[in-house]
Tab-separated table of C-alpha atoms in Angstrom:
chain	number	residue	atom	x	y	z
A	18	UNK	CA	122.660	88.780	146.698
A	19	UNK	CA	121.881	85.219	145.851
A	20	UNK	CA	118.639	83.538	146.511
A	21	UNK	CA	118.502	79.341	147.634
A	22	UNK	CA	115.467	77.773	145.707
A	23	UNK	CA	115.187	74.045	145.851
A	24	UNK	CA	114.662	71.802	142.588
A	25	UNK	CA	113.196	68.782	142.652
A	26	UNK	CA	114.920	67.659	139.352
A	27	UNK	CA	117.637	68.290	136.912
A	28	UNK	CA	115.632	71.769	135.395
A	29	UNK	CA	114.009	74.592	136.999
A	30	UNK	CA	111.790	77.532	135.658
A	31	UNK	CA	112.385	81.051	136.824
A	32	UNK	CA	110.123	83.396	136.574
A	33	UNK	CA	109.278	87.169	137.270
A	34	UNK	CA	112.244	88.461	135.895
A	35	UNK	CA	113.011	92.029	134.584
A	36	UNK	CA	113.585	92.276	130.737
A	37	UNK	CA	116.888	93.585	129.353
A	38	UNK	CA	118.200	92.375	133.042
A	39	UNK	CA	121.420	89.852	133.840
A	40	UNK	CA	120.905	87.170	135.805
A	41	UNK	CA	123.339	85.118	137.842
A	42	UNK	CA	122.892	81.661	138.784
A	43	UNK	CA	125.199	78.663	140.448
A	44	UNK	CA	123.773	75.241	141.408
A	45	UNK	CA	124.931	72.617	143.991
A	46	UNK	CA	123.386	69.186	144.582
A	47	UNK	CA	122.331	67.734	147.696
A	48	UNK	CA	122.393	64.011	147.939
A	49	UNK	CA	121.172	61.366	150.506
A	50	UNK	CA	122.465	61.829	154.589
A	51	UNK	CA	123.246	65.680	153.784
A	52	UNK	CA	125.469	65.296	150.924
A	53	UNK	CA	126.095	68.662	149.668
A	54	UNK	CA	128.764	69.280	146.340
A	55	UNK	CA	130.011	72.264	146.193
A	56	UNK	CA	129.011	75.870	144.096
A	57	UNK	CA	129.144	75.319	140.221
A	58	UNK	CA	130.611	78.112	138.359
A	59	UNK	CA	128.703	81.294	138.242
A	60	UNK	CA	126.690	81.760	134.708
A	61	UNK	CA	125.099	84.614	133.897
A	62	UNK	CA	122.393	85.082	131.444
A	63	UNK	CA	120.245	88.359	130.026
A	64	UNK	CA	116.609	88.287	129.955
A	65	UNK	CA	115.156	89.216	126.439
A	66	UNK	CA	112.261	90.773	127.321
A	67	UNK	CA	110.354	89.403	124.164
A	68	UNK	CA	112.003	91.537	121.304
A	69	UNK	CA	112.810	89.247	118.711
A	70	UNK	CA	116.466	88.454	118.075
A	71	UNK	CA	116.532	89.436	114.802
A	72	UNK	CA	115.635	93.098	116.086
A	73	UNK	CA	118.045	93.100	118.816
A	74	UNK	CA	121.101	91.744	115.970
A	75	UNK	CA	119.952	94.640	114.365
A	76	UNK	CA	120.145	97.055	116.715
A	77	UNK	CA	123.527	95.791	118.037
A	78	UNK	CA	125.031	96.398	114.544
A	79	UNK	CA	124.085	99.758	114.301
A	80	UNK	CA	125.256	100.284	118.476
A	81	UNK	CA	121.885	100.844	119.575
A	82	UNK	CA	120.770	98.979	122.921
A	83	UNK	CA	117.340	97.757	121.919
A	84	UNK	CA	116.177	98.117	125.632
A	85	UNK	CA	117.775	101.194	126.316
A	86	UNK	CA	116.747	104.487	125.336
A	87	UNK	CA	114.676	105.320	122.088
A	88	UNK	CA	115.844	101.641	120.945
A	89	UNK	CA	112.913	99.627	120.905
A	90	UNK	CA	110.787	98.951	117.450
A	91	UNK	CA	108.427	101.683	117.833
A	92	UNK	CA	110.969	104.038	119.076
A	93	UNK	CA	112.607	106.961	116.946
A	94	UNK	CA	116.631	106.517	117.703
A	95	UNK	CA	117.707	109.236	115.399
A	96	UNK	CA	114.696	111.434	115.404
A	97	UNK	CA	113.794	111.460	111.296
A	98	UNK	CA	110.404	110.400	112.135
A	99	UNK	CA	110.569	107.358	111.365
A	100	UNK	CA	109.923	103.846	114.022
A	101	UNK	CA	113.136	101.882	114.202
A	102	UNK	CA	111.251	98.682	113.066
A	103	UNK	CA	110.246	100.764	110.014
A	104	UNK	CA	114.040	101.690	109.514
A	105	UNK	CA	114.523	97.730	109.834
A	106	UNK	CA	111.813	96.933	106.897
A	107	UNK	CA	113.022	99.330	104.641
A	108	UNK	CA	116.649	98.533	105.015
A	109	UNK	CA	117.844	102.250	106.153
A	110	UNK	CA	120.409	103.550	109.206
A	111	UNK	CA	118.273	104.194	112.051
A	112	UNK	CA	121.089	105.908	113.375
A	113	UNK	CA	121.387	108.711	110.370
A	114	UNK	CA	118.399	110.820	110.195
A	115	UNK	CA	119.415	111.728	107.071
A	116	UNK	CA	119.064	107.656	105.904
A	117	UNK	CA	115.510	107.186	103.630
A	118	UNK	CA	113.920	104.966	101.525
A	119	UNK	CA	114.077	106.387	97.905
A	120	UNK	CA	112.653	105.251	94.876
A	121	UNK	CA	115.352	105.601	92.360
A	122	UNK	CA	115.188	106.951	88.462
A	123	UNK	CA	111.567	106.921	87.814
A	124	UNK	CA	111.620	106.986	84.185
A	125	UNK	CA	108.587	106.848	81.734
A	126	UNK	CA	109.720	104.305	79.392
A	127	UNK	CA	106.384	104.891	77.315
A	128	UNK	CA	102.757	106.581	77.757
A	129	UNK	CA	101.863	103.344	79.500
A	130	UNK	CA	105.364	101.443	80.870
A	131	UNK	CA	107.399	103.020	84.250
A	132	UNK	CA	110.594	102.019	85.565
A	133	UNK	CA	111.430	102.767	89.121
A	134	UNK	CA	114.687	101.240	90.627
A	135	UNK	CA	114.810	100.593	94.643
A	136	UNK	CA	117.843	98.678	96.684
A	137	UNK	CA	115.953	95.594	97.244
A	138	UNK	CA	116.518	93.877	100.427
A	139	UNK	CA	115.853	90.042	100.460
A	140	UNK	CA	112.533	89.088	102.827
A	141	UNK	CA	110.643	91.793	101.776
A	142	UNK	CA	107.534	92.717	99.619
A	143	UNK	CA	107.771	96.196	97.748
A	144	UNK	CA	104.366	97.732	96.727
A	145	UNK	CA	102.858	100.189	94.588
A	146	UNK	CA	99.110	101.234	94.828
A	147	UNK	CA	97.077	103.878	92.971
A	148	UNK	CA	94.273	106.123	93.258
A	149	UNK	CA	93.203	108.398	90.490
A	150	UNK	CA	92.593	110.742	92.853
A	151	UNK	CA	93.442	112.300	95.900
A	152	UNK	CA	89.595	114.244	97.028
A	153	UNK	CA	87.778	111.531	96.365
A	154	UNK	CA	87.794	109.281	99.461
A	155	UNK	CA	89.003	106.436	98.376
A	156	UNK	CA	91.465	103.780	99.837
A	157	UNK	CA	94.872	103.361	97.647
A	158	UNK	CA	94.347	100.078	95.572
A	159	UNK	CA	96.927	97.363	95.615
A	160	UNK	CA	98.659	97.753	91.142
A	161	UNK	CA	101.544	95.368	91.666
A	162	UNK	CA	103.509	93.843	94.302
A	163	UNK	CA	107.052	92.290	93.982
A	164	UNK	CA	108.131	88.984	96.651
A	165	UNK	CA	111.582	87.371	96.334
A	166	UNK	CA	113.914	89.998	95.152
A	167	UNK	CA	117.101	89.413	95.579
A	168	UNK	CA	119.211	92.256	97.336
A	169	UNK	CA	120.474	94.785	95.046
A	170	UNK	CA	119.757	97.674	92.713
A	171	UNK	CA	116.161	96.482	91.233
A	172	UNK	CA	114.219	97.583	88.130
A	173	UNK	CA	110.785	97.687	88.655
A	174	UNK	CA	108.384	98.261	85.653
A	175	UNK	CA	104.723	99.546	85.870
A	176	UNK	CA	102.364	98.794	82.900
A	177	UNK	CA	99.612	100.732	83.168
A	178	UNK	CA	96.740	101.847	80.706
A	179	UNK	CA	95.077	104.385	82.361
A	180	UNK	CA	96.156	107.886	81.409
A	181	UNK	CA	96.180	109.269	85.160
A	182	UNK	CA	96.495	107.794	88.241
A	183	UNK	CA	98.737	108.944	91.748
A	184	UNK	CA	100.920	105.679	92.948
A	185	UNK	CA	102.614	105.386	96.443
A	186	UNK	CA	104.995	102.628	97.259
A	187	UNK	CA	105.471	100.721	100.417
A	188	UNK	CA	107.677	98.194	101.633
A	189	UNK	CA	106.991	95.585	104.300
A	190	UNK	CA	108.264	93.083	105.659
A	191	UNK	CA	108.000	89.154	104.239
């Protein structure tokens, strides 16, 4: 049903609403000695609920309703594991469980040089940190991060002096 609210100008705030919910509204103006026009056109508009609309592009690309079921950021839409927004950042199909972030071709170019390749995704910083060991306690150090790639297969080389270390890689967003 539709509810009459009276507005004092040309703009009018509505609030209490229900996220991921349609809304329809018509207008009418009332004018001196009970001048009434009569209903606009119906317009409807979808409340947003806060999710950015980058996310919910996202989502609608890949058919997933980003208010619906398991299709929010933190949810787990195809059950890998892995947080949707997480999926986002690292550029796989949240959809395919089977979809991961790989480092690509590791190769030891020397006893001190590494080259790993990634598919780079533009807005995004890609990571590596070390430890030289896993028992000790220790939080992963920070050995190199890369900004501005553009999108694309991407060598990455690792000079390093230190005979052993352990590295991780991470990607996050920009």
């Amino acid at each position: 049903g539709y509810e009459d609210r009276s507005v004092a100008g040309t703009s009018q705030s509505v609030t209490g609403l229900t996220a991921g919910t349609t809304y329809y509204f018509r207008v009418r103006a009332v004018g001196a000695g009970a001048c009434v026009s009569g209903n606009s056109a119906t317009q409807s508009v979808t409340t947003t609920g806060g999710l950015p609309a980058w996310y919910e592009d996202w989502a609608d690309g890949y058919s997933m309703d980003p208010y619906g079921p398991d299709g929010g950021m933190d949810d787990d839409y195809d059950g890998d594991g892995t947080p949707n927004i997480d999926e986002y950042t690292a550029g796989t199909n949240p959809t395919d469980e089977d979809s991961e972030f790989t480092v690509l071709n590791p190769l030891f170019m020397s006893a001190t040089q590494y080259s790993l390749t990634v598919s780079a995704i533009t807005d995004r910083i890609y990571s590596v940190y070390y430890k030289t060991s896993l028992t000790n306690g220790l939080p992963w150090s920070l050995f190199k991060a890369w900004t501005n790639l553009p999108a694309g297969q991407r060598d990455l080389i690792l000079t390093n002096s230190a005979v052993f270390q352990l590295y991780r890689f991470g990607v996050q967003l920009q």
